[in-house]
mmCIF file of C-alpha atoms in Angstrom:
data_model
loop_
_atom_site.group_PDB
_atom_site.id
_atom_site.type_symbol
_atom_site.label_atom_id
_atom_site.label_comp_id
_atom_site.label_asym_id
_atom_site.label_seq_id
_atom_site.Cartn_x
_atom_site.Cartn_y
_atom_site.Cartn_z
ATOM 1 C CA MET E 208 -26.094 2.775 41.895
ATOM 2 C CA ALA E 209 -23.559 0.513 40.231
ATOM 3 C CA ALA E 210 -20.062 1.892 39.803
ATOM 4 C CA PRO E 211 -19.100 2.557 36.166
ATOM 5 C CA LEU E 212 -17.360 -0.286 34.401
ATOM 6 C CA MET E 213 -13.957 0.300 32.849
ATOM 7 C CA LEU E 214 -14.210 1.954 29.465
ATOM 8 C CA ARG E 215 -13.374 -0.194 26.473
ATOM 9 C CA ALA E 216 -12.100 0.998 23.124
ATOM 10 C CA SER E 217 -14.431 -0.890 20.836
ATOM 11 C CA ALA E 218 -17.680 0.857 20.005
ATOM 12 C CA SER E 219 -19.497 -2.474 20.011
ATOM 13 C CA LEU E 220 -18.188 -3.279 23.479
ATOM 14 C CA LEU E 221 -19.231 0.152 24.658
ATOM 15 C CA HIS E 222 -22.697 -0.622 23.348
ATOM 16 C CA LYS E 223 -22.758 -3.809 25.448
ATOM 17 C CA GLN E 224 -21.573 -1.911 28.503
ATOM 18 C CA ARG E 225 -24.493 0.489 28.282
ATOM 19 C CA ARG E 226 -26.846 -2.392 28.993
ATOM 20 C CA VAL E 227 -25.260 -3.147 32.378
ATOM 21 C CA PHE E 228 -25.639 0.394 33.694
ATOM 22 C CA ALA E 229 -28.627 1.270 35.871
ATOM 23 C CA GLY E 230 -31.413 2.952 33.943
ATOM 24 C CA GLY E 231 -31.332 6.693 33.625
ATOM 25 C CA ILE E 232 -27.544 7.174 33.679
ATOM 26 C CA ALA E 233 -26.439 9.446 30.849
ATOM 27 C CA MET E 234 -23.479 8.063 28.908
ATOM 28 C CA VAL E 235 -20.751 10.134 27.311
ATOM 29 C CA SER E 236 -20.539 9.417 23.581
ATOM 30 C CA SER E 237 -18.385 6.448 22.612
ATOM 31 C CA ARG E 238 -16.131 8.749 20.563
ATOM 32 C CA ALA E 239 -15.492 11.041 23.541
ATOM 33 C CA MET E 240 -14.663 8.121 25.807
ATOM 34 C CA ALA E 241 -12.645 6.149 23.303
ATOM 35 C CA SER E 242 -10.614 9.181 22.295
ATOM 36 C CA LYS E 243 -8.997 9.062 25.737
ATOM 37 C CA THR E 244 -7.661 5.596 24.988
ATOM 38 C CA PRO E 245 -4.333 5.335 23.087
ATOM 39 C CA VAL E 246 -4.289 3.943 19.563
ATOM 40 C CA GLY E 247 -1.335 1.925 18.340
ATOM 41 C CA PHE E 248 0.001 2.637 14.864
ATOM 42 C CA ILE E 249 2.611 0.442 13.183
ATOM 43 C CA GLY E 250 4.152 1.393 9.846
ATOM 44 C CA LEU E 251 4.983 5.080 9.369
ATOM 45 C CA GLY E 252 5.888 5.165 5.692
ATOM 46 C CA ASN E 253 4.525 7.415 2.938
ATOM 47 C CA MET E 254 0.944 6.457 3.788
ATOM 48 C CA GLY E 255 1.179 5.543 7.460
ATOM 49 C CA ASN E 256 2.849 8.807 8.448
ATOM 50 C CA PRO E 257 -0.011 11.143 7.449
ATOM 51 C CA MET E 258 -2.617 8.627 8.600
ATOM 52 C CA ALA E 259 -1.144 8.534 12.101
ATOM 53 C CA LYS E 260 -0.879 12.328 12.119
ATOM 54 C CA ASN E 261 -4.583 12.611 11.355
ATOM 55 C CA LEU E 262 -5.382 10.413 14.345
ATOM 56 C CA ILE E 263 -3.357 12.775 16.507
ATOM 57 C CA LYS E 264 -5.187 15.773 15.014
ATOM 58 C CA HIS E 265 -8.455 14.157 16.091
ATOM 59 C CA GLY E 266 -7.262 13.885 19.671
ATOM 60 C CA TYR E 267 -6.151 10.273 19.814
ATOM 61 C CA PRO E 268 -2.919 9.588 21.732
ATOM 62 C CA VAL E 269 -0.778 7.497 19.378
ATOM 63 C CA ILE E 270 1.665 4.756 20.349
ATOM 64 C CA ALA E 271 3.900 4.328 17.328
ATOM 65 C CA TYR E 272 6.363 1.835 15.929
ATOM 66 C CA ASP E 273 8.286 1.584 12.677
ATOM 67 C CA VAL E 274 11.156 -0.711 11.756
ATOM 68 C CA PHE E 275 13.103 2.446 10.847
ATOM 69 C CA PRO E 276 13.583 4.488 14.045
ATOM 70 C CA GLU E 277 14.039 7.740 12.116
ATOM 71 C CA ALA E 278 10.438 7.445 10.922
ATOM 72 C CA CYS E 279 9.301 7.745 14.540
ATOM 73 C CA LYS E 280 11.258 10.851 15.499
ATOM 74 C CA GLU E 281 8.734 13.435 14.331
ATOM 75 C CA PHE E 282 6.008 11.600 16.233
ATOM 76 C CA GLN E 283 8.027 11.886 19.412
ATOM 77 C CA ASP E 284 8.271 15.610 18.731
ATOM 78 C CA VAL E 285 4.453 15.919 18.754
ATOM 79 C CA GLY E 286 4.031 13.879 21.919
ATOM 80 C CA ALA E 287 3.389 10.383 20.619
ATOM 81 C CA GLN E 288 4.850 7.430 22.480
ATOM 82 C CA VAL E 289 7.381 5.397 20.491
ATOM 83 C CA THR E 290 8.015 1.734 21.254
ATOM 84 C CA ASP E 291 10.703 -0.799 20.411
ATOM 85 C CA SER E 292 8.505 -3.482 18.840
ATOM 86 C CA PRO E 293 4.973 -4.322 17.673
ATOM 87 C CA ALA E 294 4.568 -6.424 20.833
ATOM 88 C CA ASP E 295 5.243 -3.328 22.934
ATOM 89 C CA VAL E 296 2.515 -1.484 21.042
ATOM 90 C CA ALA E 297 0.074 -4.324 21.760
ATOM 91 C CA GLU E 298 0.989 -4.208 25.442
ATOM 92 C CA ARG E 299 0.063 -0.518 25.668
ATOM 93 C CA ALA E 300 -2.935 -0.224 23.309
ATOM 94 C CA ASP E 301 -6.027 -2.315 22.641
ATOM 95 C CA ARG E 302 -6.744 -0.667 19.291
ATOM 96 C CA ILE E 303 -3.970 -1.009 16.719
ATOM 97 C CA ILE E 304 -3.734 0.049 13.079
ATOM 98 C CA THR E 305 -1.042 -1.391 10.826
ATOM 99 C CA MET E 306 0.111 -0.022 7.463
ATOM 100 C CA LEU E 307 2.746 -2.320 5.969
ATOM 101 C CA PRO E 308 4.269 -2.930 2.524
ATOM 102 C CA SER E 309 3.698 -6.645 1.867
ATOM 103 C CA ASN E 310 2.624 -10.108 2.999
ATOM 104 C CA PRO E 311 5.922 -10.945 4.768
ATOM 105 C CA ASN E 312 5.909 -7.616 6.628
ATOM 106 C CA ALA E 313 2.356 -8.131 7.851
ATOM 107 C CA ILE E 314 3.016 -11.715 8.917
ATOM 108 C CA GLU E 315 6.147 -10.667 10.823
ATOM 109 C CA VAL E 316 4.476 -7.711 12.552
ATOM 110 C CA TYR E 317 1.553 -9.838 13.729
ATOM 111 C CA THR E 318 3.065 -13.281 14.353
ATOM 112 C CA GLY E 319 6.834 -12.735 14.627
ATOM 113 C CA ASN E 320 8.887 -13.167 17.792
ATOM 114 C CA SER E 321 8.186 -9.541 18.727
ATOM 115 C CA GLY E 322 4.828 -9.410 16.971
ATOM 116 C CA ILE E 323 1.517 -7.981 18.066
ATOM 117 C CA LEU E 324 0.030 -11.367 18.920
ATOM 118 C CA LYS E 325 2.779 -12.070 21.456
ATOM 119 C CA LYS E 326 1.328 -9.503 23.855
ATOM 120 C CA VAL E 327 -2.095 -8.648 22.451
ATOM 121 C CA LYS E 328 -4.844 -8.033 25.020
ATOM 122 C CA LYS E 329 -8.110 -9.927 24.873
ATOM 123 C CA GLY E 330 -10.787 -7.838 23.217
ATOM 124 C CA SER E 331 -8.257 -5.811 21.215
ATOM 125 C CA LEU E 332 -9.277 -4.479 17.813
ATOM 126 C CA LEU E 333 -6.589 -4.958 15.149
ATOM 127 C CA ILE E 334 -7.087 -3.075 11.865
ATOM 128 C CA ASP E 335 -4.708 -3.825 9.017
ATOM 129 C CA SER E 336 -4.641 -1.189 6.269
ATOM 130 C CA SER E 337 -1.852 -2.894 4.303
ATOM 131 C CA THR E 338 -2.583 -4.298 0.861
ATOM 132 C CA ILE E 339 -1.890 -8.016 1.134
ATOM 133 C CA ASP E 340 -3.219 -11.349 -0.094
ATOM 134 C CA PRO E 341 -6.795 -11.943 1.134
ATOM 135 C CA SER E 342 -5.742 -15.416 2.298
ATOM 136 C CA VAL E 343 -3.074 -13.870 4.544
ATOM 137 C CA SER E 344 -5.688 -11.575 6.091
ATOM 138 C CA LYS E 345 -7.869 -14.591 6.797
ATOM 139 C CA ASP E 346 -4.964 -16.457 8.411
ATOM 140 C CA LEU E 347 -4.070 -13.473 10.597
ATOM 141 C CA ALA E 348 -7.711 -13.146 11.646
ATOM 142 C CA LYS E 349 -7.712 -16.779 12.796
ATOM 143 C CA GLU E 350 -4.510 -16.274 14.778
ATOM 144 C CA ALA E 351 -5.917 -13.129 16.383
ATOM 145 C CA GLU E 352 -9.120 -14.940 17.285
ATOM 146 C CA LYS E 353 -7.101 -17.573 19.147
ATOM 147 C CA MET E 354 -5.759 -14.769 21.338
ATOM 148 C CA GLY E 355 -9.201 -13.305 21.943
ATOM 149 C CA ALA E 356 -8.634 -10.340 19.614
ATOM 150 C CA VAL E 357 -10.548 -9.135 16.552
ATOM 151 C CA PHE E 358 -8.720 -8.640 13.241
ATOM 152 C CA MET E 359 -10.157 -6.619 10.352
ATOM 153 C CA ASP E 360 -8.628 -5.841 6.969
ATOM 154 C CA ALA E 361 -9.089 -2.224 5.873
ATOM 155 C CA PRO E 362 -6.862 -1.395 2.873
ATOM 156 C CA VAL E 363 -7.014 2.134 1.491
ATOM 157 C CA SER E 364 -7.314 3.969 -1.789
ATOM 158 C CA GLY E 365 -6.508 7.579 -2.584
ATOM 159 C CA GLY E 366 -2.740 7.927 -2.412
ATOM 160 C CA VAL E 367 -0.506 10.099 -0.275
ATOM 161 C CA GLY E 368 -2.399 13.308 -1.061
ATOM 162 C CA ALA E 369 -5.647 11.834 0.224
ATOM 163 C CA ALA E 370 -3.829 10.422 3.254
ATOM 164 C CA ARG E 371 -2.584 13.908 4.135
ATOM 165 C CA ALA E 372 -6.020 15.438 3.619
ATOM 166 C CA GLY E 373 -7.833 12.682 5.506
ATOM 167 C CA ASN E 374 -9.820 11.785 2.385
ATOM 168 C CA LEU E 375 -8.881 8.138 1.972
ATOM 169 C CA THR E 376 -11.337 5.405 1.058
ATOM 170 C CA PHE E 377 -11.234 2.386 3.378
ATOM 171 C CA MET E 378 -12.495 -1.018 2.233
ATOM 172 C CA VAL E 379 -13.238 -3.035 5.373
ATOM 173 C CA GLY E 380 -13.560 -6.777 5.841
ATOM 174 C CA GLY E 381 -14.299 -8.505 9.130
ATOM 175 C CA VAL E 382 -16.898 -9.148 11.803
ATOM 176 C CA GLU E 383 -19.799 -6.836 10.988
ATOM 177 C CA GLN E 384 -20.552 -6.192 14.665
ATOM 178 C CA GLU E 385 -17.119 -4.559 14.993
ATOM 179 C CA PHE E 386 -17.458 -2.344 11.920
ATOM 180 C CA ASP E 387 -18.694 0.672 13.892
ATOM 181 C CA ALA E 388 -15.707 0.388 16.228
ATOM 182 C CA ALA E 389 -13.326 0.342 13.258
ATOM 183 C CA LYS E 390 -15.198 3.122 11.472
ATOM 184 C CA GLU E 391 -14.800 5.418 14.468
ATOM 185 C CA LEU E 392 -11.040 5.447 13.904
ATOM 186 C CA LEU E 393 -11.029 5.174 10.131
ATOM 187 C CA THR E 394 -13.236 8.232 9.634
ATOM 188 C CA CYS E 395 -10.450 10.276 11.206
ATOM 189 C CA MET E 396 -8.294 9.331 8.232
ATOM 190 C CA GLY E 397 -10.784 8.880 5.419
ATOM 191 C CA SER E 398 -13.965 10.320 3.954
ATOM 192 C CA HIS E 399 -15.323 6.954 2.786
ATOM 193 C CA VAL E 400 -15.393 3.829 4.963
ATOM 194 C CA VAL E 401 -17.151 0.914 3.238
ATOM 195 C CA TYR E 402 -18.001 -2.443 4.787
ATOM 196 C CA CYS E 403 -17.292 -5.176 2.228
ATOM 197 C CA GLY E 404 -18.073 -8.385 4.108
ATOM 198 C CA GLU E 405 -16.068 -11.052 5.914
ATOM 199 C CA VAL E 406 -12.316 -10.856 6.498
ATOM 200 C CA GLY E 407 -10.462 -10.706 3.181
ATOM 201 C CA THR E 408 -13.174 -8.909 1.195
ATOM 202 C CA GLY E 409 -11.576 -5.534 1.891
ATOM 203 C CA GLN E 410 -8.374 -6.833 0.336
ATOM 204 C CA ALA E 411 -10.315 -8.252 -2.605
ATOM 205 C CA ALA E 412 -11.860 -4.839 -3.301
ATOM 206 C CA LYS E 413 -8.473 -3.115 -3.038
ATOM 207 C CA ILE E 414 -6.754 -5.583 -5.366
ATOM 208 C CA CYS E 415 -9.469 -5.085 -7.993
ATOM 209 C CA ASN E 416 -9.262 -1.301 -7.623
ATOM 210 C CA ASN E 417 -5.486 -1.222 -8.013
ATOM 211 C CA MET E 418 -5.526 -3.464 -11.046
ATOM 212 C CA LEU E 419 -7.877 -0.991 -12.718
ATOM 213 C CA LEU E 420 -5.735 1.924 -11.541
ATOM 214 C CA ALA E 421 -2.597 0.383 -13.032
ATOM 215 C CA ILE E 422 -4.338 -0.240 -16.345
ATOM 216 C CA SER E 423 -5.783 3.280 -16.491
ATOM 217 C CA MET E 424 -2.440 4.885 -15.595
ATOM 218 C CA ILE E 425 -0.686 3.044 -18.404
ATOM 219 C CA GLY E 426 -3.500 4.027 -20.754
ATOM 220 C CA THR E 427 -3.297 7.672 -19.696
ATOM 221 C CA ALA E 428 0.494 7.695 -20.091
ATOM 222 C CA GLU E 429 0.288 6.118 -23.549
ATOM 223 C CA THR E 430 -2.418 8.558 -24.618
ATOM 224 C CA MET E 431 -0.559 11.628 -23.361
ATOM 225 C CA ASN E 432 2.669 10.448 -24.973
ATOM 226 C CA LEU E 433 0.975 9.873 -28.327
ATOM 227 C CA GLY E 434 -0.762 13.252 -28.213
ATOM 228 C CA ILE E 435 2.479 15.063 -27.415
ATOM 229 C CA ARG E 436 4.239 13.343 -30.326
ATOM 230 C CA LEU E 437 1.364 14.406 -32.558
ATOM 231 C CA GLY E 438 2.053 18.014 -31.611
ATOM 232 C CA LEU E 439 -0.580 18.600 -28.917
ATOM 233 C CA ASP E 440 0.162 20.706 -25.864
ATOM 234 C CA PRO E 441 -0.027 18.318 -22.873
ATOM 235 C CA LYS E 442 -2.112 20.695 -20.735
ATOM 236 C CA LEU E 443 -4.569 21.171 -23.582
ATOM 237 C CA LEU E 444 -4.771 17.436 -24.200
ATOM 238 C CA ALA E 445 -5.359 16.747 -20.511
ATOM 239 C CA LYS E 446 -8.106 19.391 -20.459
ATOM 240 C CA ILE E 447 -9.803 17.756 -23.456
ATOM 241 C CA LEU E 448 -9.536 14.273 -21.960
ATOM 242 C CA ASN E 449 -10.993 15.466 -18.674
ATOM 243 C CA MET E 450 -14.090 16.885 -20.365
ATOM 244 C CA SER E 451 -14.479 13.868 -22.609
ATOM 245 C CA SER E 452 -15.186 10.159 -22.360
ATOM 246 C CA GLY E 453 -11.533 9.285 -21.689
ATOM 247 C CA ARG E 454 -11.592 11.027 -18.330
ATOM 248 C CA CYS E 455 -10.317 9.003 -15.368
ATOM 249 C CA TRP E 456 -8.574 9.526 -12.024
ATOM 250 C CA SER E 457 -5.188 9.032 -13.643
ATOM 251 C CA SER E 458 -5.867 11.907 -16.039
ATOM 252 C CA ASP E 459 -7.792 14.413 -13.919
ATOM 253 C CA THR E 460 -6.338 13.936 -10.426
ATOM 254 C CA TYR E 461 -2.923 12.260 -10.802
ATOM 255 C CA ASN E 462 -1.749 13.127 -14.284
ATOM 256 C CA PRO E 463 1.552 11.402 -15.111
ATOM 257 C CA VAL E 464 2.956 14.159 -17.347
ATOM 258 C CA PRO E 465 5.347 16.649 -15.721
ATOM 259 C CA GLY E 466 4.048 20.210 -15.888
ATOM 260 C CA VAL E 467 0.370 19.337 -16.347
ATOM 261 C CA MET E 468 -0.625 19.384 -12.668
ATOM 262 C CA GLU E 469 0.837 20.686 -9.431
ATOM 263 C CA GLY E 470 1.061 18.728 -6.195
ATOM 264 C CA VAL E 471 1.389 15.299 -7.824
ATOM 265 C CA PRO E 472 4.501 13.093 -8.096
ATOM 266 C CA SER E 473 4.986 13.888 -11.796
ATOM 267 C CA ALA E 474 5.601 17.499 -10.723
ATOM 268 C CA ASN E 475 8.345 16.335 -8.336
ATOM 269 C CA ASN E 476 10.432 13.968 -10.469
ATOM 270 C CA TYR E 477 8.021 11.173 -9.472
ATOM 271 C CA GLN E 478 9.132 11.274 -5.833
ATOM 272 C CA GLY E 479 6.732 10.296 -3.043
ATOM 273 C CA GLY E 480 3.332 8.883 -3.841
ATOM 274 C CA PHE E 481 2.796 5.176 -4.518
ATOM 275 C CA GLY E 482 5.966 3.387 -5.504
ATOM 276 C CA THR E 483 6.274 1.356 -8.677
ATOM 277 C CA THR E 484 7.469 -1.631 -6.662
ATOM 278 C CA LEU E 485 4.281 -1.491 -4.583
ATOM 279 C CA MET E 486 2.109 -1.338 -7.689
ATOM 280 C CA ALA E 487 3.960 -4.341 -9.093
ATOM 281 C CA LYS E 488 3.326 -6.136 -5.795
ATOM 282 C CA ASP E 489 -0.398 -5.335 -5.875
ATOM 283 C CA LEU E 490 -0.638 -6.532 -9.458
ATOM 284 C CA SER E 491 1.051 -9.783 -8.474
ATOM 285 C CA LEU E 492 -1.665 -10.225 -5.829
ATOM 286 C CA ALA E 493 -4.278 -9.647 -8.537
ATOM 287 C CA GLN E 494 -2.575 -12.211 -10.758
ATOM 288 C CA MET E 495 -2.556 -14.827 -7.996
ATOM 289 C CA SER E 496 -6.210 -14.163 -7.255
ATOM 290 C CA ALA E 497 -7.071 -14.387 -10.946
ATOM 291 C CA THR E 498 -5.247 -17.709 -11.207
ATOM 292 C CA ASN E 499 -6.955 -19.089 -8.106
ATOM 293 C CA THR E 500 -10.408 -18.105 -9.396
ATOM 294 C CA LYS E 501 -9.676 -18.955 -13.055
ATOM 295 C CA THR E 502 -10.514 -15.380 -14.052
ATOM 296 C CA PRO E 503 -9.130 -13.999 -17.349
ATOM 297 C CA VAL E 504 -7.375 -10.652 -16.794
ATOM 298 C CA PRO E 505 -5.373 -9.987 -19.983
ATOM 299 C CA LEU E 506 -4.911 -6.240 -19.422
ATOM 300 C CA GLY E 507 -4.077 -6.816 -15.768
ATOM 301 C CA SER E 508 -1.405 -9.303 -16.834
ATOM 302 C CA VAL E 509 0.125 -6.847 -19.304
ATOM 303 C CA ALA E 510 0.092 -4.098 -16.658
ATOM 304 C CA HIS E 511 1.863 -6.434 -14.248
ATOM 305 C CA GLN E 512 4.606 -7.104 -16.771
ATOM 306 C CA VAL E 513 5.036 -3.388 -17.535
ATOM 307 C CA TYR E 514 5.529 -2.523 -13.872
ATOM 308 C CA ARG E 515 7.866 -5.471 -13.313
ATOM 309 C CA ILE E 516 10.001 -4.292 -16.234
ATOM 310 C CA MET E 517 9.988 -0.786 -14.772
ATOM 311 C CA CYS E 518 11.288 -2.127 -11.467
ATOM 312 C CA ALA E 519 14.138 -3.851 -13.311
ATOM 313 C CA LYS E 520 14.896 -0.645 -15.245
ATOM 314 C CA GLY E 521 15.447 1.576 -12.213
ATOM 315 C CA TYR E 522 11.927 2.857 -11.559
ATOM 316 C CA ALA E 523 11.224 0.772 -8.451
ATOM 317 C CA GLN E 524 11.343 3.681 -6.006
ATOM 318 C CA LYS E 525 9.638 6.207 -8.276
ATOM 319 C CA ASP E 526 5.892 6.785 -8.170
ATOM 320 C CA PHE E 527 3.946 4.410 -10.391
ATOM 321 C CA SER E 528 2.893 7.316 -12.634
ATOM 322 C CA SER E 529 6.520 7.331 -13.847
ATOM 323 C CA VAL E 530 5.256 4.835 -16.424
ATOM 324 C CA PHE E 531 4.940 7.950 -18.635
ATOM 325 C CA GLN E 532 8.680 8.611 -18.326
ATOM 326 C CA PHE E 533 9.367 4.929 -18.897
ATOM 327 C CA LEU E 534 7.347 4.914 -22.117
ATOM 328 C CA ARG E 535 9.098 8.057 -23.319
ATOM 329 C CA GLU E 536 12.491 6.463 -22.793
ATOM 330 C CA GLU E 537 11.679 2.951 -23.982
ATOM 331 C CA GLU E 538 11.334 3.547 -27.700
ATOM 332 C CA ASN E 539 11.321 -0.169 -28.470
ATOM 333 C CA LEU E 540 8.830 -1.388 -25.834
#
C-alpha cells in the first residue's frame, strides 16, 4: 500500500491527493488535516486582530506579523508565532491572509524587499482581505503566479463588530478551483463567503458596497440631525426609521447618533470601528473605477468630498459614522 503523501493546505490540492491513494483508504477530512498546518496572518489592526483571533479559536496555529510590534504581543501571549517580516511568514506558512490599509501597504507586503513573494513556497495560497484597487490585486496575482503561488482577493464587509463575532462577509475573486480552499479559512471569520469571479472582482464588489455605505451613512446622519433639530427624540426617530422605508444598515445596526445604540463607535466617542481616512480611501478607489469605466456616480463623488473634508478637519482617526458629529459642528457646510 502506498505511503501517504505529505498533506497540503489547499483543499483543492487535497482533493487531487485523494486520487493518488490506493482505493479503499479512508481519508481524514480536509479541514481536520489542514487545521494542523499553520496559517500566516499579516496586518493586525482593528479588523485583522479579531480575524486572526477567530482563526486561533478554530484551532489554526497562527504565524503573525504586523509593522507595529506591539500589535503582535497579545498573539504571543496566546501561543501564536510572531515573525520579523512578511517574508518570514511566507517561509513558515503556505496559507497566508493579509489585512492591510491601502495599495502601497499591500504592494510592499507582497513585493517589497522583505515581502511575501521573496520567500513564498510553490503551491501557497495567498488571500488578501485588504480593500485595494482591483488592478493592484490583478498585478499581485500575476506576480504570485510567477512564483508558483495562488493569489485571491477577499475583501470584507461588516465592520469590527462582525469581525469580533466572526460574522463578516467575504467577497472573493480568483481561480475558482481554489475557492473551496479559501472558503475553509474564511468561514472561520465570516458567515458569508461569496465567490465573485476572477481576481479583482472581490475588490469591485467591496468598492461598490462601501460607496453605498458611505452615501447611506451621510444620509442617515443628515436625517437624524434634521429630526433632532425639529424636536424629535433621536431614539424615537431611529425606531421610526427602522420600521419604515428609510431603514438601512447605517440606521438600524450602526447608528451614528450618540446614545441611540450601544456597542457602536458613536457610543464611544467614535473610537474604533472603520476610520474616516479608510472610508475616504475606499471612496477614492470608487472614484478611480468610475472614471476608468466612464460611470456617473454623483452621490459617490459628493460622499468622497465630505469624507475628505472630514479628514482635513480632524476626523481622520474617528469612525466614519462621526459624519453626524461633523454635520452638527459644520453649520455652514
